[in-house]
């Protein structure tokens, strides 16, 4: 990291530590918008991490943005910062303006005819807390990126496993605020892949945080006259958890780096790395969340304990933008297209590695 | 997390690409000429002194060792390229594997100069092979309990006892052997141990092969009866064996052989699986390739740590634990999508590779430190022990 990068990262962590507290996260689940948290994010410009300085953003590198997203995952951030960054990425890949309001991306069947948008998009993360919704739809042979104000949508509120907005958003003859053609040879699948990558990075952060909570608790809680962490059975479970944390961090970082090498375009190589990470995510989440809860005992099963802020998000993220079955099959098709003799050359062909 | 385990991102040097191409061409040629038939678990079950000499002639043994000792002064990443290519191809690398991986570095660091200079160049040329003599009948995971002892005699040491499971000892020149040089002190169990270079042709050494569950002989029982070892063949300080062994184990656990032992089975299975793949086949291939790519990234991180001069014991333990579990999982997943009764056929390499893979894989999570022992090390690093 360069000096500016460290500053961005430290700023993010400070804001998250101060303002993404368990109380704030619980209140957000009750529907209370974490105003102070978002305000601090806006004031520091974290929501514009990837926007060039010339356009009023921070102009941080893609990897620094992902470092912020990882920190946001570790903090179980109850605002759609990752979604806002993703919306900004998508808008900029269509040459459009990025605003500083909370935003999200909707992937689903939307028709663009005579300059208006129609259709319903389900399971939009952050849905009703966002001011702007960015959709991707076909326009002739092009993929169009269109931004609409969420107050122009009919919203059916749903919640994710994490208690975060996961809404159905219906567009009826909505005129976009702005629209442009998606560049870089990307399509709706590329955008889904970007969502998958962001979830992997968040999950890598959240799993690291859950591991730390678990280790700490295992050394505090005393049963049979000693800290439960001294029992070999728990040590081995936690060791397996640590392995999963290392693995998902490695896979998520590899994918983020591939995207960064392609200047933020989900090219073929980046797509393969993302498919790898999202496929790999399941076992990390399943093992990690199970061990974390097992070690925390009944205390960790309470609403009052903050562990669920992480585990419920993890359980939701493993499904979002395609679960491991979807991605494993896609990656499997890719592997089949390589064939036996190209299998190893393809595995070793990852640039820089 | 990053403060607990470190896997630096590795940038392959440009020369690694050319080297990889060279190694691939060599391997393809060898296979085409009948030089070898690809084997599962090749680094622990396919011994060919002739092949190892060819590898030595190419300059691919002792790659990272200083030129002044006869090595090639290349990077750990270049060595990584060579080893991973050999493993992926199922090449018969067993003869030189241990010497190139851990005995050579141990000798360079701790052997007397004359002994070092006599042995290292022969390892580099592929003419001298080494075995590991750590385990014994009553010493497995608890390595400090070794009982085979060396007693001081005029001009050297007299060794008595039994080493067990030494892979490849029957085809090796030397065994790097952990011995007790002073009686066990239960309050300081790691003291009084020393490492010796034992000439396996010396009088009093008796090597007997042990058949594994597949009936094949790859490891051995080695008995020492009043074997004389000259003073010069002690490694480092007498009594300093424990730390040496710990350093050696970091090397032993750190390489790509811990996740690639069964890779060749996948490659050959692909020849069948590409025809009318089912949804389950696609899913399985996606899952296993995702794991291989992720493990490889971590494994390369360890090579990066070695290049920095670090001793990545903890990272190696973590990756070995996951990797060896994966080697088994790969076979379990593959057999679900391969034709029933494939083992009763003899078409191509696959049935033999699959059989060997299944019968060899229980050893993956034992050799080089069991996964339970490794998890204990990981827990220690996490501050739980
Ligand atoms: C194919 C193969 C090749 C080998 N090659 C060599 C070689 O070249 N040189 C050499 O010196 N050795 C070699 N070994 C031996 C290997 O290092 C040992 O098998 C290993 O260290 C385990 O020792 P053990 O087999 O005696 O099992 P044990 O130590 O008796 O363990 C048996 C079981 O108990 C568990 N256990 C033991 N202690 C604990 C504990 N404290 N907590 C929890 N569980 C525990 C183990 O994890 C294992 O599951 C080889 C082994 C194999 C299988």
PDB file of C-alpha atoms in Angstrom, chain A residues 16 20-21 24-25 37 70-79 164 202 205-206 209 306-311 313 317:
ATOM      1  CA  UNK A  16     -16.334   1.690  11.035  1.00  0.00           C
ATOM      2  CA  UNK A  20     -20.736   0.651  13.033  1.00  0.00           C
ATOM      3  CA  UNK A  21     -21.336  -0.505  16.585  1.00  0.00           C
ATOM      4  CA  UNK A  24     -26.177   0.794  15.297  1.00  0.00           C
ATOM      5  CA  UNK A  25     -26.309  -2.498  13.404  1.00  0.00           C
ATOM      6  CA  UNK A  37     -22.279   6.429   9.880  1.00  0.00           C
ATOM      7  CA  UNK A  70     -13.013  -6.079   3.162  1.00  0.00           C
ATOM      8  CA  UNK A  71     -12.952  -3.768   6.170  1.00  0.00           C
ATOM      9  CA  UNK A  72     -16.663  -3.077   5.654  1.00  0.00           C
ATOM     10  CA  UNK A  73     -17.310  -6.826   5.709  1.00  0.00           C
ATOM     11  CA  UNK A  74     -15.305  -7.215   8.895  1.00  0.00           C
ATOM     12  CA  UNK A  75     -17.357  -4.424  10.467  1.00  0.00           C
ATOM     13  CA  UNK A  76     -20.692  -5.923   9.332  1.00  0.00           C
ATOM     14  CA  UNK A  77     -21.403  -2.454   7.994  1.00  0.00           C
ATOM     15  CA  UNK A  78     -25.189  -1.866   8.000  1.00  0.00           C
ATOM     16  CA  UNK A  79     -25.165   0.563   5.067  1.00  0.00           C
ATOM     17  CA  UNK A 164     -30.819  -6.070   5.439  1.00  0.00           C
ATOM     18  CA  UNK A 202     -16.715  -8.767   2.183  1.00  0.00           C
ATOM     19  CA  UNK A 205     -13.271  -9.658   5.951  1.00  0.00           C
ATOM     20  CA  UNK A 206     -16.210 -10.953   7.943  1.00  0.00           C
ATOM     21  CA  UNK A 209     -13.355 -10.884  12.106  1.00  0.00           C
ATOM     22  CA  UNK A 306     -22.638  -9.475  17.951  1.00  0.00           C
ATOM     23  CA  UNK A 307     -21.495 -12.697  16.309  1.00  0.00           C
ATOM     24  CA  UNK A 308     -24.708 -12.916  14.279  1.00  0.00           C
ATOM     25  CA  UNK A 309     -23.951  -9.610  12.602  1.00  0.00           C
ATOM     26  CA  UNK A 310     -21.167 -11.454  10.850  1.00  0.00           C
ATOM     27  CA  UNK A 311     -22.577 -14.957  10.453  1.00  0.00           C
ATOM     28  CA  UNK A 313     -24.280 -11.702   6.543  1.00  0.00           C
ATOM     29  CA  UNK A 317     -23.498 -13.434   0.876  1.00  0.00           C
TER      30      UNK A 317
END
